[in-house]
PDB file of C-alpha atoms in Angstrom:
ATOM      1  CA  MET A   1      64.352 -26.560  18.299  1.00  0.00           C
ATOM      2  CA  VAL A   2      67.032 -28.560  20.148  1.00  0.00           C
ATOM      3  CA  ALA A   3      70.297 -28.791  18.478  1.00  0.00           C
ATOM      4  CA  ALA A   4      73.928 -29.753  19.360  1.00  0.00           C
ATOM      5  CA  GLN A   5      76.935 -28.029  18.000  1.00  0.00           C
ATOM      6  CA  PHE A   6      79.637 -30.319  16.682  1.00  0.00           C
ATOM      7  CA  GLY A   7      83.106 -29.210  15.455  1.00  0.00           C
ATOM      8  CA  GLY A   8      83.140 -27.968  11.835  1.00  0.00           C
ATOM      9  CA  GLY A   9      79.953 -26.268  12.052  1.00  0.00           C
ATOM     10  CA  ARG A  10      77.833 -29.447  11.669  1.00  0.00           C
ATOM     11  CA  VAL A  11      74.580 -29.505  13.583  1.00  0.00           C
ATOM     12  CA  ALA A  12      72.876 -32.543  14.771  1.00  0.00           C
ATOM     13  CA  CYS A  13      69.092 -32.369  15.408  1.00  0.00           C
ATOM     14  CA  VAL A  14      67.178 -34.259  18.204  1.00  0.00           C
ATOM     15  CA  HIS A  15      63.955 -33.706  16.486  1.00  0.00           C
ATOM     16  CA  GLY A  16      64.873 -35.503  13.237  1.00  0.00           C
ATOM     17  CA  LEU A  17      65.314 -32.475  11.058  1.00  0.00           C
ATOM     18  CA  ARG A  18      67.956 -32.842   8.403  1.00  0.00           C
ATOM     19  CA  GLU A  19      71.115 -30.576   8.730  1.00  0.00           C
ATOM     20  CA  ASP A  20      70.386 -28.623   5.573  1.00  0.00           C
ATOM     21  CA  VAL A  21      66.883 -27.710   6.803  1.00  0.00           C
ATOM     22  CA  VAL A  22      68.146 -26.529  10.037  1.00  0.00           C
ATOM     23  CA  ARG A  23      70.602 -24.073   8.330  1.00  0.00           C
ATOM     24  CA  GLY A  24      67.685 -22.898   6.039  1.00  0.00           C
ATOM     25  CA  GLU A  25      68.675 -24.349   2.665  1.00  0.00           C
ATOM     26  CA  HIS A  26      65.770 -25.600   0.722  1.00  0.00           C
ATOM     27  CA  LEU A  27      66.053 -28.619  -1.596  1.00  0.00           C
ATOM     28  CA  THR A  28      64.648 -28.698  -5.058  1.00  0.00           C
ATOM     29  CA  MET A  29      63.593 -31.521  -7.280  1.00  0.00           C
ATOM     30  CA  ALA A  30      66.067 -32.699 -10.142  1.00  0.00           C
ATOM     31  CA  PRO A  31      65.117 -31.635 -13.350  1.00  0.00           C
ATOM     32  CA  GLY A  32      63.006 -34.224 -15.232  1.00  0.00           C
ATOM     33  CA  LYS A  33      64.244 -36.125 -18.244  1.00  0.00           C
ATOM     34  CA  LYS A  34      63.757 -34.113 -21.581  1.00  0.00           C
ATOM     35  CA  GLY A  35      63.202 -36.745 -24.289  1.00  0.00           C
ATOM     36  CA  PRO A  36      60.723 -36.894 -27.271  1.00  0.00           C
ATOM     37  CA  LYS A  37      57.318 -37.148 -26.216  1.00  0.00           C
ATOM     38  CA  GLN A  38      55.610 -40.240 -27.293  1.00  0.00           C
ATOM     39  CA  GLU A  39      52.425 -39.442 -29.342  1.00  0.00           C
ATOM     40  CA  ARG A  40      49.586 -41.742 -29.068  1.00  0.00           C
ATOM     41  CA  LYS A  41      45.926 -41.504 -29.979  1.00  0.00           C
ATOM     42  CA  ALA A  42      44.028 -42.762 -27.036  1.00  0.00           C
ATOM     43  CA  ARG A  43      40.142 -42.933 -27.080  1.00  0.00           C
ATOM     44  CA  SER A  44      38.915 -40.935 -24.265  1.00  0.00           C
ATOM     45  CA  ALA A  45      37.042 -42.632 -21.524  1.00  0.00           C
ATOM     46  CA  MET A  46      34.586 -39.709 -21.152  1.00  0.00           C
ATOM     47  CA  SER A  47      33.429 -40.206 -24.778  1.00  0.00           C
ATOM     48  CA  GLU A  48      32.223 -43.623 -24.381  1.00  0.00           C
ATOM     49  CA  VAL A  49      28.831 -44.928 -23.240  1.00  0.00           C
ATOM     50  CA  VAL A  50      28.714 -46.566 -19.857  1.00  0.00           C
ATOM     51  CA  THR A  51      26.452 -47.360 -16.912  1.00  0.00           C
ATOM     52  CA  ARG A  52      27.686 -47.755 -13.268  1.00  0.00           C
ATOM     53  CA  GLU A  53      25.706 -47.903  -9.915  1.00  0.00           C
ATOM     54  CA  TYR A  54      26.904 -45.808  -7.138  1.00  0.00           C
ATOM     55  CA  THR A  55      25.685 -45.493  -3.509  1.00  0.00           C
ATOM     56  CA  VAL A  56      25.483 -41.632  -2.465  1.00  0.00           C
ATOM     57  CA  ASN A  57      25.675 -40.454   1.023  1.00  0.00           C
ATOM     58  CA  LEU A  58      23.313 -37.640   1.318  1.00  0.00           C
ATOM     59  CA  HIS A  59      23.699 -37.423   5.059  1.00  0.00           C
ATOM     60  CA  ARG A  60      27.094 -35.750   4.887  1.00  0.00           C
ATOM     61  CA  ARG A  61      26.060 -33.612   1.677  1.00  0.00           C
ATOM     62  CA  LEU A  62      23.052 -32.233   3.531  1.00  0.00           C
ATOM     63  CA  HIS A  63      24.832 -31.552   6.741  1.00  0.00           C
ATOM     64  CA  GLY A  64      24.056 -27.943   8.025  1.00  0.00           C
ATOM     65  CA  VAL A  65      21.402 -27.232   5.190  1.00  0.00           C
ATOM     66  CA  GLY A  66      18.223 -25.771   6.503  1.00  0.00           C
ATOM     67  CA  PHE A  67      15.057 -27.826   6.806  1.00  0.00           C
ATOM     68  CA  LYS A  68      13.135 -26.265   3.784  1.00  0.00           C
ATOM     69  CA  LYS A  69      15.856 -26.633   1.635  1.00  0.00           C
ATOM     70  CA  ARG A  70      17.044 -30.141   2.111  1.00  0.00           C
ATOM     71  CA  ALA A  71      15.262 -32.177  -0.592  1.00  0.00           C
ATOM     72  CA  PRO A  72      16.014 -29.343  -3.240  1.00  0.00           C
ATOM     73  CA  GLN A  73      19.709 -29.579  -2.292  1.00  0.00           C
ATOM     74  CA  ALA A  74      19.791 -33.351  -2.214  1.00  0.00           C
ATOM     75  CA  ILE A  75      18.890 -33.306  -5.978  1.00  0.00           C
ATOM     76  CA  LYS A  76      21.596 -30.383  -6.569  1.00  0.00           C
ATOM     77  CA  ALA A  77      23.944 -32.851  -4.787  1.00  0.00           C
ATOM     78  CA  ILE A  78      23.163 -35.689  -6.893  1.00  0.00           C
ATOM     79  CA  ARG A  79      23.479 -33.705 -10.138  1.00  0.00           C
ATOM     80  CA  LYS A  80      26.906 -32.482  -8.979  1.00  0.00           C
ATOM     81  CA  PHE A  81      27.966 -36.130  -7.993  1.00  0.00           C
ATOM     82  CA  ALA A  82      26.804 -37.426 -11.430  1.00  0.00           C
ATOM     83  CA  GLU A  83      28.538 -34.430 -13.427  1.00  0.00           C
ATOM     84  CA  GLU A  84      31.899 -35.162 -11.521  1.00  0.00           C
ATOM     85  CA  GLN A  85      31.666 -39.138 -11.900  1.00  0.00           C
ATOM     86  CA  MET A  86      30.653 -39.111 -15.660  1.00  0.00           C
ATOM     87  CA  GLY A  87      32.041 -35.954 -16.889  1.00  0.00           C
ATOM     88  CA  THR A  88      28.915 -34.395 -18.691  1.00  0.00           C
ATOM     89  CA  LYS A  89      27.356 -31.023 -17.925  1.00  0.00           C
ATOM     90  CA  ASP A  90      23.917 -32.250 -19.052  1.00  0.00           C
ATOM     91  CA  VAL A  91      22.436 -34.527 -16.130  1.00  0.00           C
ATOM     92  CA  ARG A  92      19.103 -35.586 -16.259  1.00  0.00           C
ATOM     93  CA  VAL A  93      17.263 -36.890 -13.006  1.00  0.00           C
ATOM     94  CA  HIS A  94      14.594 -39.606 -13.292  1.00  0.00           C
ATOM     95  CA  ILE A  95      11.090 -39.137 -11.962  1.00  0.00           C
ATOM     96  CA  ARG A  96      11.241 -41.993  -9.547  1.00  0.00           C
ATOM     97  CA  LEU A  97      14.469 -40.951  -8.175  1.00  0.00           C
ATOM     98  CA  ASN A  98      13.002 -37.282  -7.528  1.00  0.00           C
ATOM     99  CA  GLU A  99       9.818 -39.021  -5.979  1.00  0.00           C
ATOM    100  CA  PHE A 100      12.052 -41.114  -3.560  1.00  0.00           C
ATOM    101  CA  LEU A 101      13.955 -38.196  -2.509  1.00  0.00           C
ATOM    102  CA  TRP A 102      10.829 -36.071  -1.731  1.00  0.00           C
ATOM    103  CA  SER A 103       9.020 -39.344  -0.206  1.00  0.00           C
ATOM    104  CA  LYS A 104       9.682 -38.454   3.393  1.00  0.00           C
ATOM    105  CA  GLY A 105       9.183 -34.667   2.932  1.00  0.00           C
ATOM    106  CA  VAL A 106      11.283 -31.654   2.337  1.00  0.00           C
ATOM    107  CA  LYS A 107      13.456 -32.062   5.415  1.00  0.00           C
ATOM    108  CA  ASN A 108      13.636 -35.602   6.165  1.00  0.00           C
ATOM    109  CA  VAL A 109      15.661 -36.706   3.045  1.00  0.00           C
ATOM    110  CA  PRO A 110      17.014 -40.535   3.241  1.00  0.00           C
ATOM    111  CA  TYR A 111      20.541 -40.669   4.318  1.00  0.00           C
ATOM    112  CA  ARG A 112      21.655 -42.856   1.356  1.00  0.00           C
ATOM    113  CA  VAL A 113      20.410 -43.540  -2.113  1.00  0.00           C
ATOM    114  CA  ARG A 114      21.606 -46.192  -4.520  1.00  0.00           C
ATOM    115  CA  VAL A 115      21.687 -44.511  -8.034  1.00  0.00           C
ATOM    116  CA  ARG A 116      22.340 -45.862 -11.567  1.00  0.00           C
ATOM    117  CA  LEU A 117      24.301 -43.245 -13.707  1.00  0.00           C
ATOM    118  CA  SER A 118      24.213 -43.956 -17.592  1.00  0.00           C
ATOM    119  CA  ARG A 119      26.225 -41.817 -19.928  1.00  0.00           C
ATOM    120  CA  ARG A 120      24.288 -41.768 -23.021  1.00  0.00           C
ATOM    121  CA  HIS A 121      24.323 -40.248 -26.529  1.00  0.00           C
ATOM    122  CA  ASN A 122      22.488 -37.043 -26.974  1.00  0.00           C
ATOM    123  CA  ASP A 123      20.032 -37.448 -29.764  1.00  0.00           C
ATOM    124  CA  ASP A 124      19.121 -33.741 -29.957  1.00  0.00           C
ATOM    125  CA  GLU A 125      21.441 -32.273 -32.748  1.00  0.00           C
ATOM    126  CA  SER A 126      20.898 -28.660 -31.477  1.00  0.00           C
ATOM    127  CA  SER A 127      22.475 -29.391 -28.059  1.00  0.00           C
ATOM    128  CA  ALA A 128      26.155 -28.346 -27.501  1.00  0.00           C
ATOM    129  CA  ASP A 129      26.775 -31.615 -25.382  1.00  0.00           C
ATOM    130  CA  ARG A 130      27.511 -34.946 -27.314  1.00  0.00           C
ATOM    131  CA  LEU A 131      26.613 -36.923 -24.128  1.00  0.00           C
ATOM    132  CA  TYR A 132      24.252 -36.715 -21.337  1.00  0.00           C
ATOM    133  CA  THR A 133      23.942 -38.522 -17.984  1.00  0.00           C
ATOM    134  CA  LEU A 134      20.518 -40.115 -16.740  1.00  0.00           C
ATOM    135  CA  VAL A 135      20.423 -40.620 -13.128  1.00  0.00           C
ATOM    136  CA  THR A 136      17.855 -43.405 -12.116  1.00  0.00           C
ATOM    137  CA  HIS A 137      16.966 -44.703  -8.447  1.00  0.00           C
ATOM    138  CA  VAL A 138      17.767 -48.557  -7.694  1.00  0.00           C
ATOM    139  CA  PRO A 139      15.929 -49.674  -4.865  1.00  0.00           C
ATOM    140  CA  VAL A 140      17.661 -51.620  -2.372  1.00  0.00           C
ATOM    141  CA  THR A 141      16.845 -52.978   0.940  1.00  0.00           C
ATOM    142  CA  THR A 142      20.277 -52.533   2.588  1.00  0.00           C
ATOM    143  CA  PHE A 143      23.338 -50.599   1.699  1.00  0.00           C
ATOM    144  CA  LYS A 144      25.691 -52.721   3.357  1.00  0.00           C
ATOM    145  CA  LYS A 145      28.654 -54.444   1.115  1.00  0.00           C
ATOM    146  CA  LEU A 146      27.518 -52.417  -1.727  1.00  0.00           C
ATOM    147  CA  THR A 147      30.361 -51.194  -3.895  1.00  0.00           C
ATOM    148  CA  THR A 148      30.300 -49.084  -7.233  1.00  0.00           C
ATOM    149  CA  VAL A 149      29.847 -51.628  -9.973  1.00  0.00           C
ATOM    150  CA  ASN A 150      29.683 -51.444 -13.684  1.00  0.00           C
ATOM    151  CA  VAL A 151      26.307 -52.480 -15.313  1.00  0.00           C
ATOM    152  CA  ASP A 152      26.151 -53.885 -18.662  1.00  0.00           C
ATOM    153  CA  ASN A 153      24.194 -51.839 -21.162  1.00  0.00           C
ATOM    154  CA  GLU A 154      21.135 -53.926 -22.116  1.00  0.00           C
ATOM    155  CA  GLU A 155      19.642 -50.960 -24.045  1.00  0.00           C
TER     156      GLU A 155
END
C-alpha cells in the first residue's frame, strides 16, 4: 500500500482506500429504526395453484456426470429445479418427459428441455403436503427467444 503522510497524522492513499480503513478502523451500519411492525395477513404465493413454462438447461447441470448416470441425474436435476421454483417437496415427473430425456440413450441426454410446471392441490388426504408439482414436457422446435411464461389454468 502506498500512502503519503501529511501533517496532523492524516493519511492519503494512492489506491483509493479511505482514511479510516487505512488506520484499521472498521465502520458499522447505523442501527435500524425501531417502530411498530405493521401486521398484515398476506396470502402466501406458495399456496396458490399456478402453471408456468420454463426452459431447463440440462447441459450445465450434467457437466462432469459419468455417462451411465446422465439420464437418471437429468431427472433428479429437473425434480430439484421444480422443487426450488414451485416450493413443493412432492414433484411428479410425467411419462412423456421421462421418455424424452431417455430418447437418445442414457448418456446422450438433450442439452435443453422445455417443461411446464403446474402446482396443484393434492387429492390424497393421507399426504403431508397440501400441494404437489406436476412436470410435463412441452415439445418445441427451437429454444431461441423463449422465456419463462405463466400459463392460464384451463383445467
